[in-house]
Tab-separated table of C-alpha atoms and ligand atoms in Angstrom:
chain	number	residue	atom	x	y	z
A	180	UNK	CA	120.564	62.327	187.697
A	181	UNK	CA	119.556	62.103	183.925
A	182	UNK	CA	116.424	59.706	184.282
A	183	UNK	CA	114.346	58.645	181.370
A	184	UNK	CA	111.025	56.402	181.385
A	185	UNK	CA	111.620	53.290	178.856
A	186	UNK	CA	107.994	54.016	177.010
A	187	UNK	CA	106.017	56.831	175.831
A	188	UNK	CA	103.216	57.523	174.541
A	189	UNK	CA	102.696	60.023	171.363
A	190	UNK	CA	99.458	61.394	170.511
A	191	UNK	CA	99.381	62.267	167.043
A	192	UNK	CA	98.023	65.747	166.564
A	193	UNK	CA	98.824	66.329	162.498
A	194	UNK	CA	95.305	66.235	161.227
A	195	UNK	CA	93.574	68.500	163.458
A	196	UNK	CA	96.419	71.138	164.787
A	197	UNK	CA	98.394	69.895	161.470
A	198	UNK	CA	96.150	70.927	159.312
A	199	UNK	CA	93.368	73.525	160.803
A	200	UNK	CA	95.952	76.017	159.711
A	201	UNK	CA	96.700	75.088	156.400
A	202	UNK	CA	94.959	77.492	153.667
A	203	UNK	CA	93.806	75.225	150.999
A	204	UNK	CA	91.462	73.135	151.555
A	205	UNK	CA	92.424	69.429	151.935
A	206	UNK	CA	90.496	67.185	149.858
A	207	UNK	CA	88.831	64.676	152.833
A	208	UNK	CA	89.868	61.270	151.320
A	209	UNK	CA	93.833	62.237	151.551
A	210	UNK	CA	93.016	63.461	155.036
A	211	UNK	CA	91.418	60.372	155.287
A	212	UNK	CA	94.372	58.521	153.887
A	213	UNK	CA	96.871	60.120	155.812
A	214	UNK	CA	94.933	58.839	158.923
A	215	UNK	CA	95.472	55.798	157.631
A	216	UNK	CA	99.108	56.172	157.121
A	217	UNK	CA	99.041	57.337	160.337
A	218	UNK	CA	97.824	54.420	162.193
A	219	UNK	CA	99.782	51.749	160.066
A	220	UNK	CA	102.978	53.867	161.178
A	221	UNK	CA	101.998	52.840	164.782
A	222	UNK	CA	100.384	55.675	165.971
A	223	UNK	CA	97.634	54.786	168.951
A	224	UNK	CA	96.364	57.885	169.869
A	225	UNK	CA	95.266	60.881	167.365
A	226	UNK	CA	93.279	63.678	166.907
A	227	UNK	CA	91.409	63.592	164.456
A	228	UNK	CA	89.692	66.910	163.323
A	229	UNK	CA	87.582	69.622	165.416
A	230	UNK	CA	84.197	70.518	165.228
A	231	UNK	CA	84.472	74.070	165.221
A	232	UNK	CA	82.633	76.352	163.666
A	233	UNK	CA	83.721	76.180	159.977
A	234	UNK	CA	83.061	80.471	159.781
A	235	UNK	CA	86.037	80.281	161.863
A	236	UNK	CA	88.348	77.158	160.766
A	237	UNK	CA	87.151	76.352	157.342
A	238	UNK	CA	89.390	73.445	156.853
A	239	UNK	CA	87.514	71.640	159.625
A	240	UNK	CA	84.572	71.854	158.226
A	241	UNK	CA	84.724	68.099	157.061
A	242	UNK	CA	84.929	66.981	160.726
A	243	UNK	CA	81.839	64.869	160.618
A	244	UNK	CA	82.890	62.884	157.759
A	245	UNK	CA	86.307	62.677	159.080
A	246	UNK	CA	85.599	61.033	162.584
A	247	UNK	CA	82.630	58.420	160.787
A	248	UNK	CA	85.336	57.391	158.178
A	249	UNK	CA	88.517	57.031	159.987
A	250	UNK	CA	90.004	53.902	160.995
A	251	UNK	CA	89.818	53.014	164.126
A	252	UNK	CA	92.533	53.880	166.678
A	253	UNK	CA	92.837	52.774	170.373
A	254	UNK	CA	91.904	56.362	171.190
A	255	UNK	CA	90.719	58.762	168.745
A	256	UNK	CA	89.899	62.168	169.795
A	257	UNK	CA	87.905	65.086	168.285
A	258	UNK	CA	88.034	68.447	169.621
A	259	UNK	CA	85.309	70.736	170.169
A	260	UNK	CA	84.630	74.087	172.348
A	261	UNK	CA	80.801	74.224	172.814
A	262	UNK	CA	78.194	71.949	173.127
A	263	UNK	CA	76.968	72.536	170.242
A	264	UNK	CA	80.792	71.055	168.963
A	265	UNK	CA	79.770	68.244	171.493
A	266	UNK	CA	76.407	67.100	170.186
A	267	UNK	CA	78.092	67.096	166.473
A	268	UNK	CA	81.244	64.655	167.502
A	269	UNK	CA	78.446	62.782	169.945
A	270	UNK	CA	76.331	62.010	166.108
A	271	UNK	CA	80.014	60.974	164.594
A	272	UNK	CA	80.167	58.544	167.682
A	273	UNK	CA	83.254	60.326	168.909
A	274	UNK	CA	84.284	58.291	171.841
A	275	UNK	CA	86.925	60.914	173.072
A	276	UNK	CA	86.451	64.373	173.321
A	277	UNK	CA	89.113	67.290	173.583
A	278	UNK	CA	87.749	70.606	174.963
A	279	UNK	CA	89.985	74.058	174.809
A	280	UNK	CA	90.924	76.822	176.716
A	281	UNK	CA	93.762	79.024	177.117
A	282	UNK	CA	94.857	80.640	180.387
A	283	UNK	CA	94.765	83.941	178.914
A	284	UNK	CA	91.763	86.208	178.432
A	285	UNK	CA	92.945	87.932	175.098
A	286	UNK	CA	93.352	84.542	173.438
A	287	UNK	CA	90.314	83.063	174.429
A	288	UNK	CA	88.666	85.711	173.390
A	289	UNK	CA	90.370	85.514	169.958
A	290	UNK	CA	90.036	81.897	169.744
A	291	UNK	CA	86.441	81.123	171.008
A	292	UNK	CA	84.974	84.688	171.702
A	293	UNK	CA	84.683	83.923	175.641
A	294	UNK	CA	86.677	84.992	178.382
A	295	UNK	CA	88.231	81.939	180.599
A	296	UNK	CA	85.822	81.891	182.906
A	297	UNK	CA	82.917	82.046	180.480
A	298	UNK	CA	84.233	79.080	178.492
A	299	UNK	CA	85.053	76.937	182.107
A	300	UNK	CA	81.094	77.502	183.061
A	301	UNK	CA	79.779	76.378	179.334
A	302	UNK	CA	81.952	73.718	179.434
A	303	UNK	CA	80.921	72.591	183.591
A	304	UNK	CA	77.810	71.127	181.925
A	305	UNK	CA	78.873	69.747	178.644
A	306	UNK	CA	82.179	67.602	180.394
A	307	UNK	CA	79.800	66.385	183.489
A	308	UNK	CA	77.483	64.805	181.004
A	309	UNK	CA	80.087	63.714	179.113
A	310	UNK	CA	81.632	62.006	181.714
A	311	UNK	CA	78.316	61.041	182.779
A	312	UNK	CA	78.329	59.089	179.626
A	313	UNK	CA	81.174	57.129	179.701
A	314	UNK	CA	83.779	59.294	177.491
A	315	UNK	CA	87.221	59.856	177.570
A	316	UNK	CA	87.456	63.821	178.243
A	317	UNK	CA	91.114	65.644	177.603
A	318	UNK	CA	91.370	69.700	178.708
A	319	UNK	CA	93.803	71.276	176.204
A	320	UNK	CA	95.187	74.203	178.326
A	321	UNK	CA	96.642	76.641	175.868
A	322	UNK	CA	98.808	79.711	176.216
A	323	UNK	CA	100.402	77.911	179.513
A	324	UNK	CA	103.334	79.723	178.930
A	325	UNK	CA	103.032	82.394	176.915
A	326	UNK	CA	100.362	84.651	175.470
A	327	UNK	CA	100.663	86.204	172.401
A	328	UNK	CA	98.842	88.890	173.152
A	329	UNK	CA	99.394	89.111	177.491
A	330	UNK	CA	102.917	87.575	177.528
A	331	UNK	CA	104.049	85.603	180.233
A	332	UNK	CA	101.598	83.268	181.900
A	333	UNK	CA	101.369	83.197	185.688
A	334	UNK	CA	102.403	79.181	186.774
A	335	UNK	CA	99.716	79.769	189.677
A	336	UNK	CA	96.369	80.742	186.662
A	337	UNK	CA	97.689	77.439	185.109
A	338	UNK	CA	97.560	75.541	188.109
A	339	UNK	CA	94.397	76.807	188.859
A	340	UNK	CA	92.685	76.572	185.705
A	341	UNK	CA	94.271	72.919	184.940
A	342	UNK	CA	92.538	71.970	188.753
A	343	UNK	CA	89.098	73.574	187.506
A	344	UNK	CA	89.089	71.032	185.190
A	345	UNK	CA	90.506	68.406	186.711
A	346	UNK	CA	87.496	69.208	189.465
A	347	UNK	CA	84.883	68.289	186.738
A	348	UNK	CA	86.216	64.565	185.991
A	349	UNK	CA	88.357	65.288	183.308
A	350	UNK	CA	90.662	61.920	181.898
A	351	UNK	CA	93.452	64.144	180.508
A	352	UNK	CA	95.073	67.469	180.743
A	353	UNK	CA	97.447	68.974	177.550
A	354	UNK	CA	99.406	71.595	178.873
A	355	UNK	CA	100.423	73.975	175.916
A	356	UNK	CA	103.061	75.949	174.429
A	357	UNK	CA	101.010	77.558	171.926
A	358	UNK	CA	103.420	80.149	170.316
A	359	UNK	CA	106.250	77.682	171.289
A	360	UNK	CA	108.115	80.417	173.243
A	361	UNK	CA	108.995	78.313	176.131
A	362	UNK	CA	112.443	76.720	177.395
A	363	UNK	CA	113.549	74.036	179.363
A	364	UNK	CA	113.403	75.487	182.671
A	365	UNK	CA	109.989	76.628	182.187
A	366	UNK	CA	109.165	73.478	180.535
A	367	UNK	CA	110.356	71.353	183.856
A	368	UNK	CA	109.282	74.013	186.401
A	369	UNK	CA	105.745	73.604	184.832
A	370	UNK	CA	105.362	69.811	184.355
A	371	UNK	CA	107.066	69.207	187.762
A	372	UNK	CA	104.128	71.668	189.074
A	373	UNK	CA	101.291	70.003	186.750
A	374	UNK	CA	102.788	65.922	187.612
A	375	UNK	CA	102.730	67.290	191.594
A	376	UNK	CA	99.420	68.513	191.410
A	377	UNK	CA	97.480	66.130	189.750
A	378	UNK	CA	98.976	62.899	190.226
A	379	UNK	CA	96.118	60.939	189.031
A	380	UNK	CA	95.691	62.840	185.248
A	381	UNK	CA	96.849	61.630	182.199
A	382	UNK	CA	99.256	64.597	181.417
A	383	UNK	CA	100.432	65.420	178.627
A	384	UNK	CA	102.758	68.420	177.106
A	385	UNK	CA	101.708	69.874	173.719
A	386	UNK	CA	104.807	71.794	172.091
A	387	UNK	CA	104.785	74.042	169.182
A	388	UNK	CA	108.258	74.590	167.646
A	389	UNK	CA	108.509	78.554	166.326
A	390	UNK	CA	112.059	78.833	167.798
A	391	UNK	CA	113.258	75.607	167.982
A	392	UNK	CA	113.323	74.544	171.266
A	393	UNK	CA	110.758	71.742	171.568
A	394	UNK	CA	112.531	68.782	171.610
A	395	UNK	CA	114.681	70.555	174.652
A	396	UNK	CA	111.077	71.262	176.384
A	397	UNK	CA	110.185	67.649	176.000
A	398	UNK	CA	113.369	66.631	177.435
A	399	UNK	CA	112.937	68.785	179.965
A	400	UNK	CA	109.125	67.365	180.515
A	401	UNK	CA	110.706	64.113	180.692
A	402	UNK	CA	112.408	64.887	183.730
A	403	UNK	CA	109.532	66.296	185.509
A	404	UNK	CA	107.653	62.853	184.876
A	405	UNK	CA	106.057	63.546	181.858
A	406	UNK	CA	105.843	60.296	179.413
A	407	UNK	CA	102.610	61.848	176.503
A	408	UNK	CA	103.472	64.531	174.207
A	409	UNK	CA	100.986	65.897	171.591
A	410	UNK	CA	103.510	66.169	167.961
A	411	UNK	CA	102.438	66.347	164.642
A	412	UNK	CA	103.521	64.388	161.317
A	413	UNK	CA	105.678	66.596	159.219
A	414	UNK	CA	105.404	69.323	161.855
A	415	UNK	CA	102.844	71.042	160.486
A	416	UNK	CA	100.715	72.761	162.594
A	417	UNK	CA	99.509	76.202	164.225
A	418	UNK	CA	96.541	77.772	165.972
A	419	UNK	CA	95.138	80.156	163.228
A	420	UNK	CA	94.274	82.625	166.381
A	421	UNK	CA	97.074	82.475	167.857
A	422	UNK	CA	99.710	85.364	166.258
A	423	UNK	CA	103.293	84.163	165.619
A	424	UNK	CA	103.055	80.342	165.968
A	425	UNK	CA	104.355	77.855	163.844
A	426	UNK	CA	104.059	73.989	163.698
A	427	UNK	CA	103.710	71.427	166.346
A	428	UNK	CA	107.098	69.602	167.115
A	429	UNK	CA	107.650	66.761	164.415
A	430	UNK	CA	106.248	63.699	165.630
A	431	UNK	CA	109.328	61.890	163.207
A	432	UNK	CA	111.690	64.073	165.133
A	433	UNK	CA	110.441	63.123	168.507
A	434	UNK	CA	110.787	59.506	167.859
A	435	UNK	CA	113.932	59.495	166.110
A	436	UNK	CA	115.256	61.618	169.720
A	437	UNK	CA	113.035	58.456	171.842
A	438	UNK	CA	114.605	55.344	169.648
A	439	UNK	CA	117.946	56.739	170.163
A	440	UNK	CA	117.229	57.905	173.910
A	441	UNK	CA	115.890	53.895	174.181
A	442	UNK	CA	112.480	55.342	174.562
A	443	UNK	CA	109.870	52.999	173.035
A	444	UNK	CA	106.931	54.509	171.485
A	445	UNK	CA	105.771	51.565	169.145
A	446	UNK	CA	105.731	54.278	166.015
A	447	UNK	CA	108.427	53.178	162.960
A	448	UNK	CA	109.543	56.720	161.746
A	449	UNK	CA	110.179	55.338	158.305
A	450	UNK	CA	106.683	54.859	157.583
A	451	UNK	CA	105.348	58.151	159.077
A	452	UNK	CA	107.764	59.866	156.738
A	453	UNK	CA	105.398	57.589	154.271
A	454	UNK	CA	102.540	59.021	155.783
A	455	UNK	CA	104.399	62.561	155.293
A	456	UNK	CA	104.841	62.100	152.132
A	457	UNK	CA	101.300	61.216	151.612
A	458	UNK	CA	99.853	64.950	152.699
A	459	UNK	CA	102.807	66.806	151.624
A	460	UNK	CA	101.524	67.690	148.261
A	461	UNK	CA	98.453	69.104	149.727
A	462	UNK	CA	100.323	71.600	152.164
A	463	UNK	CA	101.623	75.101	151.055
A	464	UNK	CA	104.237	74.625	153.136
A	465	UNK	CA	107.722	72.686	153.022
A	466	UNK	CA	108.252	70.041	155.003
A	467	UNK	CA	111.436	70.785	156.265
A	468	UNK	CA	112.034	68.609	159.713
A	469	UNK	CA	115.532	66.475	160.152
A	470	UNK	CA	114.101	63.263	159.499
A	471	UNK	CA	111.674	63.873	156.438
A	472	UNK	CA	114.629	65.437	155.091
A	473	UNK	CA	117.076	62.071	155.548
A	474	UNK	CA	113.608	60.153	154.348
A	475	UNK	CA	113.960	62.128	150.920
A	476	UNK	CA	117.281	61.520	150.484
A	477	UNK	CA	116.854	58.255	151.409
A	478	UNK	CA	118.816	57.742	154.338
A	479	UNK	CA	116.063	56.896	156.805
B	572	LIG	P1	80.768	82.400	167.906
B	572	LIG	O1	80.665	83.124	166.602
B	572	LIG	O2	80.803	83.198	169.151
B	572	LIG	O3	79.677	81.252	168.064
B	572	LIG	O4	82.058	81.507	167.829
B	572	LIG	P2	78.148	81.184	167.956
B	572	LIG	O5	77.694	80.264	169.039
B	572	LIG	O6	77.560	82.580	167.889
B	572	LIG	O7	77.947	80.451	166.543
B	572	LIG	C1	78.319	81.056	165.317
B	572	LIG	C2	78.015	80.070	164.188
B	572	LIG	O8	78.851	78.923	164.279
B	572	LIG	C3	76.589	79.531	164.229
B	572	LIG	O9	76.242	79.211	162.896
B	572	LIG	C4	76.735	78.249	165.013
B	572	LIG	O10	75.723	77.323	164.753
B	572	LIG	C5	78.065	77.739	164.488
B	572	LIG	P3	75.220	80.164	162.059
B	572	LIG	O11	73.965	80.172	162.866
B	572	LIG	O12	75.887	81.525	162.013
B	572	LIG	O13	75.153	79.469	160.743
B	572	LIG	N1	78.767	76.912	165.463
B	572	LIG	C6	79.318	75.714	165.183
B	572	LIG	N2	79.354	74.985	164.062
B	572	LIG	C7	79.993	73.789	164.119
B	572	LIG	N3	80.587	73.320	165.230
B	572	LIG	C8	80.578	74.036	166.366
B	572	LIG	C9	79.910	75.277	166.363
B	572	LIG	N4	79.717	76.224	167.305
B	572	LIG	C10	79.022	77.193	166.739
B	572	LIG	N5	81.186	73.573	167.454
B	572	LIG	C11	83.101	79.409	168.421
B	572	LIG	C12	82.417	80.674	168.927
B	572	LIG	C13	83.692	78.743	169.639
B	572	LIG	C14	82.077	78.529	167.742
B	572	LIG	C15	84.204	79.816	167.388
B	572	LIG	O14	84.986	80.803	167.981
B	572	LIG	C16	85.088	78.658	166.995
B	572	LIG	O15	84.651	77.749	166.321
B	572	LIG	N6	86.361	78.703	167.405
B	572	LIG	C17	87.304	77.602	167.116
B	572	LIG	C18	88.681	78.155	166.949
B	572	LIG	C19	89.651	77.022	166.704
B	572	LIG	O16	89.299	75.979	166.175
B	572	LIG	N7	90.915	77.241	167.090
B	572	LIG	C20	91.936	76.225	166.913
B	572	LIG	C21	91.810	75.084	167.880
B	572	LIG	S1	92.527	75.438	169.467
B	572	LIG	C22	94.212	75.170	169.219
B	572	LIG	O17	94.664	74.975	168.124
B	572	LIG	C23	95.093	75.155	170.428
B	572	LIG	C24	95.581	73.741	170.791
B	572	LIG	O18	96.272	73.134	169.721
B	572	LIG	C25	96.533	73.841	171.998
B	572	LIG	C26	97.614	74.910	171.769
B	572	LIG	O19	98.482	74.719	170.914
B	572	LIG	O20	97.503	75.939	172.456
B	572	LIG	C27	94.412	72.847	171.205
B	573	LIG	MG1	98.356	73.469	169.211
């Protein structure tokens, strides 16, 4: 039986996976503004930026400014992958953190030059403090289906890797697609796992879009109990070490599907196409999703 929850909850993921990828450099006050945008389209939840190092991300390197400017949202999140990522966010009074690991070896290495377990024992230290502290923590868990450079993930090294965390206090796990190469079966057979599992996370699936199938994956996470979903404005988006991925699902997409599924999510996708609009000019890339294209026309 087809069973949908009446409210979900998006986290807004444009201007850190959005834009990390993006090769010119985005002036910070239209970041800024798009924030802004962001939050007066009814977005709660965001990521903000990363503090990474900006040797490896370059965009990002405006992350401090970024998280002291910002307006305030109900939860705003900044990612990091080292303490060193922590202590910076910690001085921008980042109040939720995101840490990041994938499942697979190959891409951590390419992403954060550890292996798995070498990131999980850094980060043992740096989230019990945290947590110590009073913040909200989320565990991004990339390549949770797919590696780009192992291939298919094993459902058990997610499972166990997603309960390492979940071990250390964690508030939130974001189960990624990163190369968006998953389907619906994979999608549900995961979630249903993840929701089984760890009953008392926050948990929430992160979809990239490369071959179109993330609005069936959400659907999909839907039925395994899933009600947060990482998308990003104009689905932009893409893990610069992460070969062959593409934008995040469109968060104007994934409403439009929730208004007319009855889903409430308390975002109005007219103005997020305003908020669109707002960073398009700085991206080299079209914006090219089904509702930014109605908003142009004017049919939104
Ligand atoms: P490394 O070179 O091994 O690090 O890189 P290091 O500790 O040797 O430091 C190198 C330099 O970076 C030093 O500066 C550090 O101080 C500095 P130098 O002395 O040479 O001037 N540094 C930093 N600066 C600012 N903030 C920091 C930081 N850390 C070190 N946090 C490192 C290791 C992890 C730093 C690097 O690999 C890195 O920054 N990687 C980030 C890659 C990234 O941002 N990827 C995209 C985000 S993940 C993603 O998109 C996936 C997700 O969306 C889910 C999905 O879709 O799968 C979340
Ligand atoms: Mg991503």
């Amino acid at each position: 039986m087809f069973s949908l929850p009446n409210r979900a909850t998006i986290i807004e993921v444009g201007p850190r996976d959005g834009l990390q990828n993006e090769k010119n450099q985005v002036p910070t006050d239209a970041k800024l503004e798009f924030i802004r945008l962001l939050k007066t389209s009814g977005v709660r939840e965001i990521e903000l930026t990363s503090f990474v190092s900006p040797k490896w991300v370059p965009q990002m390197k405006d992350a401090g400014d970024i998280a002291r400017n910002a307006v305030p949202f109900e939860r705003a999140i900044v990612l990091t992958p080292n303490s060193k990522g922590v202590s910076l966010a910690r001085d921008a009074g980042a109040e939720a953190v995101a840490v990041f690991v994938g499942v697979s070896d190959t891409f951590n290495q390419k992403n954060i030059n550890r292996s798995t377990d070498e990131s999980v024992e850094a980060l043992t230290p740096v989230i019990e403090q945290l947590k110590e502290d009073g913040i909200f923590v989320r565990a991004c868990i990339s390549t949770a289906f797919y590696c780009p450079y192992e291939g298919k993930t094993d459902i058990e090294d997610v499972i166990e890797l997603c309960r390492r965390f979940v071990a250390l206090g964690v508030d939130e796990l974001s189960v990624a697609d990163t190369i968006g190469m998953a389907n619906p079966a994979e999608s549900f057979e995961l979630f249903s796992r993840l929701r089984q599992a760890f009953p008392s996370v926050l948990l929430t699936a992160h979809f990239h879009d490369t071959r179109k199938m993330a609005l069936a994956n959400i659907l999909a996470a839907l039925q395994a109990g899933v009600d947060r979903f990482d998308t990003s404005a104009g689905g932009l988006g893409g893990c610069p070490f992460a070969e062959g991925a593409t934008g995040n699902v469109a968060t104007e997409d994934v409403v439009n599907m929730f208004d007319s599924l009855g889903i409430e999510t308390g975002i109005d996708v007219g103005k997020m196409c305003e908020a669109i609009s707002a960073i398009a000019p700085y991206v080299s890339r079209p914006i090219d999703t089904g509702m930014y294209r109605l908003f142009e026309k004017g049919t939104c």
